[in-house]
Amino acid sequence: MDAVDKQPTERPAGGKWLEFLPAKARAAAAAALESLPVDAAAAGDDLPVVIAAWCVAEPGRAARLVEEWLATADGAGNLVPACPVVCQLAEMVAEALPDREPFLARILPGLARGVEREFDRYDTAGTGLPRWPSAQEAFFPQEYVPGRVTVDLAVLLSNEAAAFCRLAAGQAELDRALGVAEGEQREFDDWLQESFWDEEAAAFHRFDEGRESTPDYSPAGFMPLLWEGRTEAMTTGLRGRLEEWNPAGCPARTWALIFALALRTPHNSVIAWMRRRGLPAGAAPAEAAAWTVLATAAEGVRAAFTADIPPVARWFDAHGRGVARGLLSTGAALLAGLLVWQVFHREDSNPGDAAALEHQARLACADGRHDRAAALYAQAFGRGHE
């Protein structure tokens, strides 16, 4: 675990992180911002990740996009695009604004309606187990099977409920929506903790109708790293298997959005790992621009965080694991060499002629110390031929 994994880094407000980037990265981020859509209609299905990108650069613009998103609600409260992250993104934006209250006053009624609709939309059977309605809407389309229950959706909805409850806390006119959200979160969290997690497999299960549940080693199975209710054992187990997560099996839009949501967690090493892997192939222009903004923002935040750290300490922070592995390997080799030298040096210094050495070898063999016996026999043979 990285030294900074325990707590989320305090991030510079707005686009302040740009100031801490090298010139080349700053230019890339500026070009990406120029190509980011500036309204909901232009963003289309990429609206959630576009909001996340604007949030780290211009929170005011991100706030307007959240309001435009909520304005797409139909008579039932369905948003366009349908993606269960609106409350989480609204909270991100609110945290980035210098004065959040006017923004919250404008969005909370629509947010309450939207989050209640999310719970119904993904659980049409009323079982408490959410299911993606289609491959097109699923975070991981290749994992979609009609009726399949996967933890990625349960995690997103649990976090949606938690975010809404924080945003709407103390709003008496939203008591009914708050009650619904609190109840849904408890139910999702109970399912995730008691029925989905398999500690032995270090994985969460998925459920297919009419079949036994099985550990989910697909990308969807890593989504509980974002779950607010995860335990230390879950975090350790999933992070220990992180290299199994192949970005090629993840749509670019999903990868970028997961990255944006991960910026709010203490998983700084996971964020760094995702940055190193880069955006999966096939990204649309808006997705590529959003990824560039988010990835450079993460680097800018890290640069701001480490600005006062001496260069030598920063070098060890970046290369410490490789240095540690090298020292460990070198130390192990030296230790093995010293042990071998000690054994043979000890035997070589043992006084006596060949017969005495053979006698000691037989005693060692009788005691089951065959390595010592072999060394003594070798010395006896040498003495006998001197």
Coordinates of C-alpha atoms in Angstrom, one line a residue, residues 54-300:
W54 CA -15.4 19.7 -16.0
C55 CA -15.8 19.2 -12.3
V56 CA -12.0 19.1 -11.8
A57 CA -11.4 22.0 -14.2
E58 CA -14.4 24.4 -14.0
P59 CA -16.9 23.3 -11.3
G60 CA -19.4 26.0 -12.3
R61 CA -19.7 24.6 -15.8
A62 CA -20.0 21.1 -14.3
A63 CA -22.9 22.4 -12.1
R64 CA -24.7 23.7 -15.1
L65 CA -24.3 20.3 -16.9
V66 CA -25.8 18.5 -13.8
E67 CA -28.8 20.8 -14.0
E68 CA -29.2 20.2 -17.7
W69 CA -29.0 16.5 -17.0
L70 CA -31.8 16.6 -14.4
A71 CA -33.9 18.7 -16.8
T72 CA -34.0 15.7 -19.2
A73 CA -36.2 13.8 -16.8
D74 CA -39.4 12.4 -18.4
G75 CA -42.7 12.0 -16.6
A76 CA -41.5 8.9 -14.7
G77 CA -38.2 10.6 -13.7
N78 CA -35.9 8.8 -16.1
L79 CA -32.9 10.8 -17.1
V80 CA -31.1 10.8 -20.4
P81 CA -28.7 9.3 -20.5
A82 CA -29.7 6.7 -17.9
C83 CA -26.6 6.2 -15.6
P84 CA -26.8 5.6 -11.9
V85 CA -24.1 8.2 -10.9
V86 CA -26.0 11.5 -10.9
C87 CA -26.0 11.9 -7.1
Q88 CA -22.4 11.0 -6.9
L89 CA -21.4 13.5 -9.6
A90 CA -23.7 16.1 -8.0
E91 CA -21.9 15.7 -4.7
M92 CA -18.5 16.0 -6.4
V93 CA -19.6 19.2 -8.0
A94 CA -21.1 20.6 -4.8
E95 CA -17.8 19.9 -3.0
A96 CA -15.9 21.8 -5.6
L97 CA -18.1 24.9 -5.7
P98 CA -17.1 27.8 -3.4
D99 CA -20.8 28.2 -2.5
R100 CA -22.8 25.0 -2.8
E101 CA -26.1 26.1 -1.3
P102 CA -27.7 27.8 -4.4
F103 CA -26.7 24.8 -6.5
L104 CA -28.2 22.4 -4.0
A105 CA -31.4 24.4 -3.8
R106 CA -31.9 24.2 -7.5
I107 CA -31.1 20.5 -7.9
L108 CA -32.3 18.6 -4.8
P109 CA -36.0 18.3 -5.8
G110 CA -35.0 16.9 -9.2
L111 CA -32.3 14.7 -7.6
A112 CA -34.8 13.3 -5.2
R113 CA -37.1 12.3 -8.0
G114 CA -34.2 10.9 -10.1
V115 CA -32.7 8.7 -7.3
E116 CA -36.1 7.2 -6.4
R117 CA -36.6 6.3 -10.0
E118 CA -33.1 4.7 -10.2
F119 CA -34.1 2.3 -7.4
D120 CA -37.3 1.3 -9.3
R121 CA -35.7 1.2 -12.7
Y122 CA -33.1 -1.3 -11.8
D123 CA -35.3 -3.5 -9.7
T124 CA -38.6 -3.9 -11.6
A125 CA -39.3 -7.2 -9.9
G126 CA -39.1 -5.6 -6.4
T127 CA -36.7 -8.3 -5.1
G128 CA -34.1 -5.8 -3.8
L129 CA -31.5 -7.2 -6.2
P130 CA -30.8 -4.7 -9.0
R131 CA -30.3 -5.8 -12.6
W132 CA -29.1 -4.0 -15.7
P133 CA -32.0 -3.6 -18.1
S134 CA -29.9 -4.0 -21.3
A135 CA -26.4 -4.5 -22.5
Q136 CA -26.4 -0.9 -23.9
E137 CA -27.0 0.5 -20.4
A138 CA -24.7 -1.9 -18.5
F139 CA -21.3 -0.6 -17.4
F140 CA -19.8 -3.7 -18.9
P141 CA -21.9 -4.8 -21.9
Q142 CA -19.9 -8.0 -22.5
E143 CA -20.9 -9.2 -19.0
Y144 CA -24.6 -8.6 -19.5
V145 CA -27.0 -11.5 -19.4
P146 CA -30.7 -11.0 -19.0
G147 CA -31.6 -11.5 -15.3
R148 CA -28.0 -11.5 -14.1
V149 CA -27.2 -9.7 -10.8
T150 CA -23.8 -8.2 -10.7
V151 CA -22.1 -6.2 -7.9
D152 CA -21.2 -3.2 -10.1
L153 CA -24.8 -2.0 -10.2
A154 CA -25.4 -2.7 -6.5
V155 CA -22.3 -0.7 -5.6
L156 CA -23.3 2.2 -7.8
L157 CA -26.8 2.3 -6.3
S158 CA -25.6 2.0 -2.7
N159 CA -23.2 4.9 -3.4
E160 CA -26.0 6.9 -5.1
A161 CA -28.2 6.5 -2.0
A162 CA -25.3 7.5 0.3
A163 CA -24.5 10.6 -1.7
F164 CA -28.1 11.7 -1.9
C165 CA -28.5 11.3 1.9
R166 CA -25.5 13.5 2.5
L167 CA -26.7 16.2 0.0
A168 CA -30.3 16.2 1.3
A169 CA -29.5 15.9 5.0
G170 CA -31.8 18.2 7.1
Q171 CA -34.2 19.0 4.2
A172 CA -37.6 18.3 5.8
E173 CA -39.4 18.5 2.5
L174 CA -37.3 15.5 1.2
D175 CA -37.9 13.3 4.2
R176 CA -39.8 10.7 2.1
A177 CA -37.0 10.4 -0.5
L178 CA -34.4 10.3 2.3
G179 CA -36.2 7.4 3.9
V180 CA -36.4 5.5 0.7
A181 CA -32.7 6.1 0.0
E182 CA -31.6 5.1 3.5
G183 CA -33.6 1.9 3.3
E184 CA -32.3 1.0 -0.2
Q185 CA -28.7 1.6 0.9
R186 CA -29.1 -0.7 3.9
E187 CA -30.5 -3.4 1.7
F188 CA -27.8 -3.1 -0.9
D189 CA -25.1 -3.0 1.7
D190 CA -26.5 -6.1 3.5
W191 CA -26.6 -8.0 0.1
L192 CA -23.0 -7.0 -0.7
Q193 CA -21.6 -7.9 2.7
E194 CA -23.6 -11.0 3.5
S195 CA -24.4 -12.6 0.1
F196 CA -22.0 -11.4 -2.5
W197 CA -18.6 -11.4 -0.8
D198 CA -16.5 -14.6 -0.9
E199 CA -13.4 -14.0 1.3
E200 CA -11.8 -17.3 0.3
A201 CA -11.9 -16.4 -3.4
A202 CA -11.1 -12.7 -2.6
A203 CA -14.0 -11.9 -5.0
F204 CA -17.6 -10.9 -5.1
H205 CA -20.2 -13.3 -6.6
R206 CA -22.7 -12.8 -9.4
F207 CA -26.1 -14.5 -9.7
D208 CA -27.7 -15.9 -12.8
E209 CA -31.3 -17.0 -12.6
G210 CA -31.7 -20.7 -12.1
R211 CA -28.0 -21.3 -11.5
E212 CA -25.5 -21.3 -8.5
S213 CA -23.8 -18.1 -7.8
T214 CA -20.1 -17.9 -8.9
P215 CA -17.2 -15.6 -8.1
D216 CA -17.1 -12.8 -10.5
Y217 CA -13.6 -12.3 -11.8
S218 CA -14.7 -10.0 -14.6
P219 CA -14.1 -6.2 -14.5
A220 CA -17.6 -5.8 -12.9
G221 CA -16.2 -7.7 -9.9
F222 CA -13.7 -5.0 -9.1
M223 CA -16.3 -2.2 -8.7
P224 CA -16.7 -2.8 -4.9
L225 CA -13.3 -0.9 -4.7
L226 CA -15.6 2.1 -5.1
W227 CA -18.2 0.9 -2.6
E228 CA -18.4 3.1 0.5
G229 CA -19.2 0.1 2.7
R230 CA -16.2 -2.0 1.7
T231 CA -14.2 -3.7 4.5
E232 CA -10.4 -3.8 4.8
A233 CA -10.5 -7.5 3.8
M234 CA -12.4 -6.7 0.7
T235 CA -10.0 -3.9 -0.3
T236 CA -7.0 -6.1 0.3
G237 CA -8.4 -9.0 -1.6
L238 CA -9.5 -7.0 -4.6
R239 CA -6.3 -4.9 -4.8
G240 CA -4.3 -8.1 -4.6
R241 CA -5.9 -9.3 -7.8
L242 CA -5.8 -5.9 -9.6
E243 CA -3.4 -7.1 -12.3
E244 CA -6.2 -9.6 -13.4
W245 CA -8.3 -6.6 -14.5
N246 CA -7.7 -6.2 -18.2
P247 CA -8.7 -2.7 -19.4
A248 CA -9.4 -4.2 -22.9
G249 CA -12.5 -5.7 -21.4
C250 CA -13.8 -2.3 -20.3
P251 CA -15.5 0.3 -22.5
A252 CA -13.5 3.5 -22.6
R253 CA -16.4 5.5 -21.3
T254 CA -16.8 3.2 -18.3
W255 CA -13.0 3.1 -17.6
A256 CA -12.9 6.9 -17.5
L257 CA -15.9 7.2 -15.3
I258 CA -14.6 4.6 -12.9
F259 CA -11.4 6.6 -12.7
A260 CA -13.3 9.8 -11.9
L261 CA -15.2 8.1 -9.1
A262 CA -12.0 6.5 -7.8
L263 CA -10.6 10.0 -7.3
R264 CA -12.9 10.4 -4.4
T265 CA -11.5 7.2 -2.7
P266 CA -8.3 6.6 -0.8
H267 CA -7.1 4.1 -3.5
N268 CA -4.2 6.3 -4.7
S269 CA -2.2 3.3 -5.9
V270 CA -5.3 2.0 -7.9
I271 CA -5.6 5.5 -9.5
A272 CA -1.9 5.4 -10.4
W273 CA -2.3 1.9 -11.8
M274 CA -5.2 3.0 -14.0
R275 CA -3.3 6.0 -15.3
R276 CA -0.4 3.8 -16.3
R277 CA -2.7 1.4 -18.1
G278 CA -4.2 4.3 -20.0
L279 CA -7.5 4.6 -21.8
P280 CA -8.8 1.5 -23.6
A281 CA -9.0 1.6 -27.4
G282 CA -12.1 2.7 -29.2
A283 CA -12.7 5.9 -27.2
A284 CA -14.9 8.6 -28.7
P285 CA -13.4 12.1 -28.9
A286 CA -15.3 13.3 -25.8
E287 CA -14.2 10.3 -23.9
A288 CA -10.6 10.7 -24.9
A289 CA -10.8 14.4 -23.9
A290 CA -12.4 13.7 -20.6
W291 CA -9.8 11.0 -19.8
T292 CA -6.9 13.4 -20.6
V293 CA -8.4 16.0 -18.3
L294 CA -9.0 13.5 -15.5
A295 CA -5.7 11.8 -15.8
T296 CA -3.7 15.0 -15.9
A297 CA -5.8 16.4 -13.0
A298 CA -4.8 13.3 -10.9
E299 CA -1.1 14.0 -11.8
G300 CA -1.5 17.7 -11.1

